[in-house]
Structure formats: structure tokens, C-alpha cells
XYZ file of C-alpha atoms in Angstrom:
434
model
C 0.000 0.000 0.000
C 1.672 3.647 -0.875
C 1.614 6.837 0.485
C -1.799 8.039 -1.301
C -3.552 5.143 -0.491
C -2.654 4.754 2.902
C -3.860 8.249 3.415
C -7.144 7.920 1.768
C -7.818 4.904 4.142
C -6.710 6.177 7.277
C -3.984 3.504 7.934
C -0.817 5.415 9.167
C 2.858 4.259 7.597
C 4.639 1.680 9.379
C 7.810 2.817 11.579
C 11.063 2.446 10.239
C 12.727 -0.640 11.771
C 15.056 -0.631 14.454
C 18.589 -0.532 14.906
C 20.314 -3.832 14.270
C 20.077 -6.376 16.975
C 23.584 -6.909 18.060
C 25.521 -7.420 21.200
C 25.195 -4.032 22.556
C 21.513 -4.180 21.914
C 21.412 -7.520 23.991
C 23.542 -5.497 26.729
C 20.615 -3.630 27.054
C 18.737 -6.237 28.122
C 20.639 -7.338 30.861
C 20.896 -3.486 32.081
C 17.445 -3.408 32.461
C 17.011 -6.650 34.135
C 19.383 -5.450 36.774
C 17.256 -2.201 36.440
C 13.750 -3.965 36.646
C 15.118 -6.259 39.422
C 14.873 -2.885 41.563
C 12.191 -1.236 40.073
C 9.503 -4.162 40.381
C 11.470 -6.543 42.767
C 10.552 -4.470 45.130
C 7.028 -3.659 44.468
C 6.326 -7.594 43.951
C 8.304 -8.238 47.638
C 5.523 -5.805 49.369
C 3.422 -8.389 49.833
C 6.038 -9.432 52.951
C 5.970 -5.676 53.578
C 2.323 -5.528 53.982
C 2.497 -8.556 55.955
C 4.781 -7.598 58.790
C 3.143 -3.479 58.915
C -0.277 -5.486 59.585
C 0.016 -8.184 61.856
C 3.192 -6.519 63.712
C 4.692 -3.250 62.792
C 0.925 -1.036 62.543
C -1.448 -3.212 63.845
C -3.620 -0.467 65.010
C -3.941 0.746 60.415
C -6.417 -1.498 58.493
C -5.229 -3.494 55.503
C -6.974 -0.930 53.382
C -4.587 2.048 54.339
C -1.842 -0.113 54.059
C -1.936 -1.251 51.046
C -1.957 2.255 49.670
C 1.220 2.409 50.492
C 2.369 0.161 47.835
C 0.070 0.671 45.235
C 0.841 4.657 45.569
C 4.378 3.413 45.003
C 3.320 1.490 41.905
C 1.159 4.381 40.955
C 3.969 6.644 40.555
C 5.852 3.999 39.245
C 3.752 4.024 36.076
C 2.342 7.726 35.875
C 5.298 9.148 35.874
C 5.515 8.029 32.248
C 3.301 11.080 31.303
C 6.687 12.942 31.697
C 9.470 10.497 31.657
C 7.763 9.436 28.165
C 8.458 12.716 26.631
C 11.687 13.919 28.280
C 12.398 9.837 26.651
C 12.149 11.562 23.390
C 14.019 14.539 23.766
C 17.488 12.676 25.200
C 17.342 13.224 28.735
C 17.328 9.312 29.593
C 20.650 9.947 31.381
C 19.761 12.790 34.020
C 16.382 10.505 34.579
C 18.622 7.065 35.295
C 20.544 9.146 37.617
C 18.043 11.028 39.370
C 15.228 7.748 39.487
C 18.603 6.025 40.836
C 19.428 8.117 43.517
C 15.681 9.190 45.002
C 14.432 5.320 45.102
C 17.853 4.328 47.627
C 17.573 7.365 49.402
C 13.644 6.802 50.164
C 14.565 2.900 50.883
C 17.024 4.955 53.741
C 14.306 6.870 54.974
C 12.425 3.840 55.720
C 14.902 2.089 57.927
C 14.338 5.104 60.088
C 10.937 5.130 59.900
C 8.316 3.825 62.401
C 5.077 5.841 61.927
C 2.449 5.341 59.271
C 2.841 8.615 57.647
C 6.781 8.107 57.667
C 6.748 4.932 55.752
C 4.001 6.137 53.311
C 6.436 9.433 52.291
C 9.332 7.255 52.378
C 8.348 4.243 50.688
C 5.206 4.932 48.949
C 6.187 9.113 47.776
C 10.046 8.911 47.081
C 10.617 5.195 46.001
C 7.906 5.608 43.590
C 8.978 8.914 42.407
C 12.497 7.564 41.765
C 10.623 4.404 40.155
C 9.018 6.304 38.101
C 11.627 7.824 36.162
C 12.962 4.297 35.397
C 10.554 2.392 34.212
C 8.364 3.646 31.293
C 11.654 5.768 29.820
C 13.614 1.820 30.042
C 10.654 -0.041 28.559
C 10.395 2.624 25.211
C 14.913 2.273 25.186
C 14.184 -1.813 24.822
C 11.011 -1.178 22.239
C 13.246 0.940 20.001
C 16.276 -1.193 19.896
C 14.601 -4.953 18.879
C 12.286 -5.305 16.277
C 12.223 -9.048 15.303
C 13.414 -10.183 18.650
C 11.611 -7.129 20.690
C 9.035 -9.705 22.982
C 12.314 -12.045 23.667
C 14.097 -9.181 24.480
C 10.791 -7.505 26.924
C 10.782 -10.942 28.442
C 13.905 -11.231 29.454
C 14.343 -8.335 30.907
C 11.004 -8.123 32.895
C 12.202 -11.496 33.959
C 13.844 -8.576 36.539
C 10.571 -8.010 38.538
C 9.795 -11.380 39.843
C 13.703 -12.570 40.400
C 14.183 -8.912 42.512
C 10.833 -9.688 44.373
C 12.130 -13.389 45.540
C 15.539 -12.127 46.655
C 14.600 -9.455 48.034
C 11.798 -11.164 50.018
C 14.033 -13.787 50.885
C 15.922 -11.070 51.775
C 13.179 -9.233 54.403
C 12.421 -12.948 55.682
C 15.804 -13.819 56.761
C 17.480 -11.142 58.099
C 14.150 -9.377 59.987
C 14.558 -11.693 62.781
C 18.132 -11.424 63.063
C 18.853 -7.654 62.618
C 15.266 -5.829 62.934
C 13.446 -4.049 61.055
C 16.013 -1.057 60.282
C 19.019 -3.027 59.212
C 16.920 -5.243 56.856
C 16.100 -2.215 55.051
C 19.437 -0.742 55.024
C 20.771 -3.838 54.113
C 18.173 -4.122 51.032
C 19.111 -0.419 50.155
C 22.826 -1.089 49.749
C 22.040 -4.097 47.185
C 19.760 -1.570 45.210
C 22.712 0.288 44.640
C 25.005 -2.009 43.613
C 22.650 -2.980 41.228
C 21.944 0.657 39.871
C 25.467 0.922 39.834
C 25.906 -2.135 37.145
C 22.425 -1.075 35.134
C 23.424 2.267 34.764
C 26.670 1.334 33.128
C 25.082 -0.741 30.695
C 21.999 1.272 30.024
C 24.519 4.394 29.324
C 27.572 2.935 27.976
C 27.793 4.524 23.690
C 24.072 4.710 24.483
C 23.453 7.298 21.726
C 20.194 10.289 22.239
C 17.432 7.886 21.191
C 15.821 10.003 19.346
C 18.484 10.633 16.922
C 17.158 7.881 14.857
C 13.789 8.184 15.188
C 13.038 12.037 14.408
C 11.434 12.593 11.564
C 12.573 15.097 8.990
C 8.665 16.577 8.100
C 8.104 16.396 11.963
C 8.709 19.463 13.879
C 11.275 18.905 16.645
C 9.178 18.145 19.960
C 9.836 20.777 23.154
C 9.722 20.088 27.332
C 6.476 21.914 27.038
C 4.602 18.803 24.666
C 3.940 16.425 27.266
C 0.950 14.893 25.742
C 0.773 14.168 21.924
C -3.163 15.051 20.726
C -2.700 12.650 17.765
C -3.072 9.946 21.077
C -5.991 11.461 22.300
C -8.153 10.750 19.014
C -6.773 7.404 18.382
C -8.914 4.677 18.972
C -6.296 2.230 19.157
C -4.774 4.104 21.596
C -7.770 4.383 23.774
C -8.818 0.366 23.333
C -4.887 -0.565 24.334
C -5.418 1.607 27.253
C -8.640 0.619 28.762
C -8.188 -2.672 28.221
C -4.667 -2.614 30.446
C -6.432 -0.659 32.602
C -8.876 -3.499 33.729
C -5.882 -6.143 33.621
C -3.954 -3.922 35.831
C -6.982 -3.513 38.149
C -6.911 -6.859 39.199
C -3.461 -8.286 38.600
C -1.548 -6.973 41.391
C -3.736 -7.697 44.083
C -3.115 -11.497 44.640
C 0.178 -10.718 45.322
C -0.533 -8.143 47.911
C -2.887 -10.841 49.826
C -0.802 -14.535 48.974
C 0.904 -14.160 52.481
C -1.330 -12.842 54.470
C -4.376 -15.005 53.107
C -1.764 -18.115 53.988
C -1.477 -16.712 57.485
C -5.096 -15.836 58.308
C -6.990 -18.018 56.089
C -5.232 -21.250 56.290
C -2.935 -20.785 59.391
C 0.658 -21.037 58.018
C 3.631 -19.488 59.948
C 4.605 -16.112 58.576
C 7.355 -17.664 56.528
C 5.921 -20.179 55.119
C 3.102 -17.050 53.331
C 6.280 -15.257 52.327
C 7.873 -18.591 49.979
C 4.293 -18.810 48.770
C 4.670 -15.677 47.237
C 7.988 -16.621 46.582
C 7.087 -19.503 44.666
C 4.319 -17.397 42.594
C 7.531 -15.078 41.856
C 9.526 -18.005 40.739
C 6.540 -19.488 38.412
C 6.661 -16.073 36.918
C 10.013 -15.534 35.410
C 9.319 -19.042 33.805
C 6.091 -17.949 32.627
C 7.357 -14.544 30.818
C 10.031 -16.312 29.233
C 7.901 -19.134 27.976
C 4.955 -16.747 26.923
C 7.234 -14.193 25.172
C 9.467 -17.205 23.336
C 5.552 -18.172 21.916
C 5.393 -14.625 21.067
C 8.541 -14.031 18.901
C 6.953 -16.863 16.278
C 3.399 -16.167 16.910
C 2.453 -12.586 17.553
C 2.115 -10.696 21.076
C -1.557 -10.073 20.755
C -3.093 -14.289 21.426
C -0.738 -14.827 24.129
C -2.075 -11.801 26.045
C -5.660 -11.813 25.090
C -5.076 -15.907 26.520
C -2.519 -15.044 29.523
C -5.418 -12.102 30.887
C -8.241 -14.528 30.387
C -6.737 -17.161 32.343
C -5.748 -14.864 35.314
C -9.184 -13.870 35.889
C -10.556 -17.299 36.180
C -7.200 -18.475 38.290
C -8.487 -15.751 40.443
C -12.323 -16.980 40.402
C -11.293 -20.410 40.929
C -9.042 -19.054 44.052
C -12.471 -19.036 45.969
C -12.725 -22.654 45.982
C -9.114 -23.532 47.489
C -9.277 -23.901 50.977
C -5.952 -26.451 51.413
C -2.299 -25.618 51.849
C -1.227 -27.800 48.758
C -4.214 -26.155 46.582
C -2.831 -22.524 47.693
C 0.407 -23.570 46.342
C -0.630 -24.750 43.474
C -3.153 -21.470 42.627
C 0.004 -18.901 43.166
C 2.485 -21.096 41.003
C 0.148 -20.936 38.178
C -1.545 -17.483 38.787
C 2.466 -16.451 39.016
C 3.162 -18.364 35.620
C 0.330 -16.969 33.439
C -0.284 -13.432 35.179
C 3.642 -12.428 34.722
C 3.136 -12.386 30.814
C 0.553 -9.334 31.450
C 4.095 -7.265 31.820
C 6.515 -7.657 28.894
C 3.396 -8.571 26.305
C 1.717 -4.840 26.589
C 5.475 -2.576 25.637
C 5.830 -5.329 23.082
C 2.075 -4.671 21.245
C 2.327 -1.304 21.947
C 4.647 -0.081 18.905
C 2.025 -1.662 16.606
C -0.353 0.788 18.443
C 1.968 4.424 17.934
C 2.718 5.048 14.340
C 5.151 7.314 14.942
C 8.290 6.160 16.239
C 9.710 9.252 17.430
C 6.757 9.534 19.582
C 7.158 6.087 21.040
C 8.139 7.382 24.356
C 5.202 10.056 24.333
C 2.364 7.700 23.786
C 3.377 4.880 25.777
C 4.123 7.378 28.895
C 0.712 8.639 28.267
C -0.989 4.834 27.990
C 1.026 3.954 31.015
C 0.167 6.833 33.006
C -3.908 6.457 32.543
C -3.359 3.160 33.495
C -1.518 3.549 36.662
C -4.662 4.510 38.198
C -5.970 0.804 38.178
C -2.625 -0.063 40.260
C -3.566 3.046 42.524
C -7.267 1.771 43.072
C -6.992 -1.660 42.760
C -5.760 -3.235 45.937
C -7.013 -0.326 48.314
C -10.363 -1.164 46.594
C -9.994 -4.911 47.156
C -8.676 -4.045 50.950
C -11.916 -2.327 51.696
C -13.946 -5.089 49.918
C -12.210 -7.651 52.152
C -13.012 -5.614 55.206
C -17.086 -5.702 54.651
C -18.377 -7.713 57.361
C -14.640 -9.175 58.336
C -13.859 -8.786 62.782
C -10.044 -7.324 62.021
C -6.962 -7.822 60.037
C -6.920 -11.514 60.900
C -10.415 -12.093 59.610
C -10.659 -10.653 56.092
C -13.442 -10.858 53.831
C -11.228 -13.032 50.893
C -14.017 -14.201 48.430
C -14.370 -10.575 47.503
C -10.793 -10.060 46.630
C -10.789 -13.507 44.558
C -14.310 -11.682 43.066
C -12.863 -7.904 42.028
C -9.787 -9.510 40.738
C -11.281 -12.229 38.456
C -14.227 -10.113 36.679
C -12.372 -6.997 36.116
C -9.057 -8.844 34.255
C -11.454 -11.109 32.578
C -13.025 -7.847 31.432
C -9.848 -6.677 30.389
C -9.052 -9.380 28.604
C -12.144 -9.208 26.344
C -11.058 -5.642 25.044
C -8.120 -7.026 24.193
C -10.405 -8.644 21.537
C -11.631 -4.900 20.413
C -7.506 -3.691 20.218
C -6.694 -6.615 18.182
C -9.730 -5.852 15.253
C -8.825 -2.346 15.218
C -5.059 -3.173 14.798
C -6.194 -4.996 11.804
C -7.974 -2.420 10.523
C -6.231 0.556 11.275
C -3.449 -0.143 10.930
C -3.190 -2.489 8.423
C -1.865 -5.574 10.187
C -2.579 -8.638 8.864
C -2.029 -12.077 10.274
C -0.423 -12.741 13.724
C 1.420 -9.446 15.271
């Protein structure tokens, strides 16, 4: 299809491909795993956070208000993108690696001396998702840029970061809680985040050229700080259907991981540790699941494997309601951990069949990111206070109506992924699997 014709249909020019795939690209990778293994290690390890503030550290705040401390941190995490998306596209990935770097280990500090609710919520929740925030989206549109054939291998692998840094570093808070308290476990977590930072940020910057050297192009007016939103976005319904529909997924998908320990504790009685290598063991399943899922989608297309992996999530979390044994628990959060953890590298991997404009990459998918981050800022505060209808305290939660929330809003998700996929094909012109 040419120029003229493309216009008269409406169907928008493919990008131009990436840059070759070589070692440095690959490099990349491992930079952001080491990056990711921070970024989302920790959000996936609050789960043992929110287990210890409610049944010892504040066991006079409700689940409800706890929980906002992490999902405030995993809101800012992913709204920041609204700006870290565009300053993406201008060159400024550098100042935001070192800034994002150095706010997220100095609010992990904070928290070691923290011991009041509003403390850890500035500390924790505020800074750490702040400095988060300025990682994530700006590292997800670098990877998206640099693969083309290879680009959901190369997503997977790398996201592959989130649940390895959640079962160290819960491992991590297990272990040495006992041993050293509270304020040295922290610390002690804090000085392996930089270390880490240390090693991505060397291979995230080294001969890292302005990324959007290659992308800018010549008929389209250079972009300025003050173009944070791209209207072109705004009237898109691809856009709109990509959004909404990983708005729902990400409504729902967090908040079994928030709840594995302390529905082991509560519900069926475990030990505090043993909760903690539950979740650990949903962690595990989930690097092996992202690999496997994106490894499918390198020969088949990103779109089946998500539309499958955020159908099946919301009926693991439906049939959650019906486990009530030890072995059954297990089993749920290995395979909840092994299908849900696709519902992270598959979305950055569609999404560049969503923007036709490569140089705005960074732009839309801050802006798609960002609306999103709202579900991760409502959706386990909403499920807290749903668990808390008719329960006596935070030892007797209300859990069929966590199992309930998270099943029927990712299944709902899951069927606009249905919607995304026609308009793909008929906006923009993709034909068979993508």
C-alpha cells in the first residue's frame, strides 16, 4: 500500500525498523534486568511488607490504608511516564537514570528510620515511587526501540527482573528481619539496590546514543519540554482500546500478590514464613512464565498470548475461591504467578504496533502507562476495603471478595483485548499474527 492510499484509508505508515540487533543491543537487556530487578522486585516483595506493617509493625492501620502504600508506590511507578515518556524523546534518559537512581535508595534509607504510618508512606510509597518512576516507562520505550524481530524475547527477558528482585529481596526481608530488625533489613536491602543501579546504569549508558536521533522525523517538527501529551493519542482509537483494556488487567493483577501471604497466614494458618515462599514460589513461576509466553510470542504474535494469559488470570483468580488447602494454595500462586507475569513484557511489546510514529514512542506509551496507573492506585485499596465488609479485624478478612474484584475486572480486560486486536487490523493495516 503507498503513500496516497494509505492516506485515503486512514492507515498510518509503518515505523522504520530498528537498529540492528547486536551485542550491545542484547547489553541492554541485561541493564534493564538489573534495572527492573529494583524497580519491580521491590514492588512484587511488598506483599512481605504488607504482611509484617499489619500483623506486627501497625497493627492499630487497616489493611486498606496499608496497602496504599504500595500501590501509591506502583502508581507513581507508572504515571510518571506522562513525563518520563516525553523527556524519553528529547534525550534526557541519562539525568532521569541518575536522578530515578538516587531518590528510590535514598527513600529505601528513609524507611529504615521510619516507624510511623505517615513516615513509611512518604518514604516508601512518595520517594521510592517517584524515583521508580523515572525508570521504568523511559527503560521499557529504550528496549522497544532497539529490537524489532526479537523485541518480545528481548521484553521478556528483561522483565524477567521483577519477579527474580521480588524473591531475593523477600528472601531477603524474611531472613534477616529476625536477626537484625526491622532497620538493618532495610538498610541492608538499600545497599544491594545500589550495587545494582550501579551495574544497570553502566550498561543502560555505555555509547548509548540520544534515542531520538534515529527516530526524528525530517517533516516532523522537533518536539519541546512543554509537549507532554501528543493530541494525535488522544483521538486514536487504538490508543484508547490498548489503554482501557490494560487498565482493567492492571486492576486486578496486582492484588493477589498483595494478599498470597497474608491469606496463607489468616486463612489457612501457616507461619509467617511459610506465606512469604508462597509468594515466593508465585515469583519463581513467573520468570518461567514470561520467558515461555514471550518465546511463543517471537513466532506467533504478542496479541493471542495476552488476550489468553489475561483470560486465564481472571478465572485463576475466580477459581481461588474454591481452594481452601495448603497444597491447593500452592498450586493457585504457582500458576496465577506463571500466566499473570506475561501481562508485563506482552503490553510494551504490542504497543509499537499501536503508535505510528516512532519518534513519539516514548510520548504515547508514557501517556498509555500513566492512565493506566490509576488501576494499580485503586486496585488493591479497593480490594482491601472489599475484604473488610463484614470481616472482625486484620486476621479475619473478607477473601471471596478479593478472589471476586480480581477475576471479573481482568477477565473484562481481557475481552477488550479482543476490540484492540480488530482495530489493529484495521487501522493499521496488520494482517495475520502481530
Amino acid at each position: 500500500m503507498d503513500d496516497s492510499e494509505r492516506k485515503e484509508t486512514g492507515v498510518l505508515p509503518e515505523p522504520p525498523p530498528p537498529n540492528k540487533e547486536d551485542l550491545r543491543a542484547w547489553l541492554l537487556v541485561l541493564g534493564a534486568f538489573f534495572l527492573f530487578f529494583n524497580v519491580w522486585g521491590l514492588t512484587f516483595a511488598f506483599g512481605s511488607f504488607q504482611s509484617f506493617y499489619s500483623l506486627s509493625y501497625l497493627t492499630s492501620i487497616g489493611a486498606s490504608a496499608i496497602s496504599w502504600i504500595g500501590t501509591v508506590q506502583s502508581f507513581l511507578l507508572i504515571v510518571c511516564g506522562i513525563v518520563t515518556g516525553p523527556l524519553f524523546d528529547l534525550g534526557h534518559y541519562r539525568a532521569m537514570i541518575f536522578v530515578g537512581c538516587t531518590l528510590s535508595v535514598l527513600g529505601m534509607m528513609m524507611l529504615s528510620l521510619a516507624d510511623e504510618y505517615y513516615q513509611i508512606f512518604l518514604s516508601q510509597g512518595i520517594c521510592m515511587g517517584i524515583g521508580f518512576g523515572l525508570l521504568y516507562v523511559p527503560s521499557l520505550a529504550l528496549l522497544s526501540r532497539s529490537f524489532a524481530r526479537k523485541r518480545a524475547v528481548a521484553l521478556g527477558v528483561a522483565t524477567s527482573g521483577a519477579p527474580a528482585g521480588g524473591i531475593i529481596y523477600t528472601l531477603m526481608f524474611e531472613q534477616l528481619l529476625p536477626k537484625v530488625q526491622f532497620a538493618w533489613t532495610v538498610r541492608i536491602m538499600a545497599f544491594v539496590m545500589l550495587v545494582l543501579y550501579i551495574a544497570a546504569s553502566f550498561l543502560l549508558l555505555w555509547k548509548t546514543p540520544n534515542p531520538n536521533n534515529n527516530t526524528q522525523s525530517r517533516n516532523t517538527p522537533r518536539r519541546t519540554t512543554s509537549q507532554l501529551l501528543d493530541k494525535r493519542a488522544l483521538i486514536d482509537p487504538p490508543f484508547w482500546s490498548f489503554t482501557c483494556s490494560n487498565f482493567f488487567l492492571y486492576l486486578g493483577y496486582m492484588t493477589p500478590y498483595y494478599y498470597i501471604p497474608t491469606y496463607a497466614e489468616t486463612y489457612l494458618h501457616t507461619s509467617r514464613s511459610l506465606g512469604l515462599y508462597i509468594l515466593i514460589i508465585s515469583q519463581a513461576a513467573s520468570i518461567l512464565g514470561r520467558v515461555f509466553t514471550t518465546a511463543v510470542a517471537h513466532h506467533y504474535g504478542s496479541m493471542i498470548p495476552w488476550i489468553f494469559c489475561g483470560s486465564v488470570s481472571g478465572v485463576l483468580c475466580l477459581a481461588w475461591i474454591s481452594v481452601d488447602s495448603l497444597v491447593g494454595f500452592i498450586l493457585y500462586a504457582a500458576f496465577y504467578g506463571a500466566i499473570s507475569g506475561a501481562l508485563v513484557p506482552l503490553p510494551p511489546s504490542v504497543f509499537p504496533h499501536v503508535c505510528p510514529d516512532p519518534a513519539a514512542l516514548g510520548t504515547w506509551l508514557g501517556m498509555a502507562q500513566s492512565i493506566s496507573s490509576v488501576a494499580t492506585l485503586c486496585g488493591p485499596p479497593i480490594a482491601g476495603a472489599l475484604a473488610e465488609i463484614g470481616a472482625r479485624g486484620s486476621a479475619d478478612l473478607n477473601f471471596a471478595n478479593i478472589q471476586l474484584f480480581s477475576g471479573v475486572v481482568m477477565i473484562s480486560g481481557a475481552a477488550m483485548l479482543m476490540g484492540l486486536w480488530y482495530l489493529l487490523r484495521k487501522m493499521r493495516d496488520k494482517k495475520g499474527l502481530f
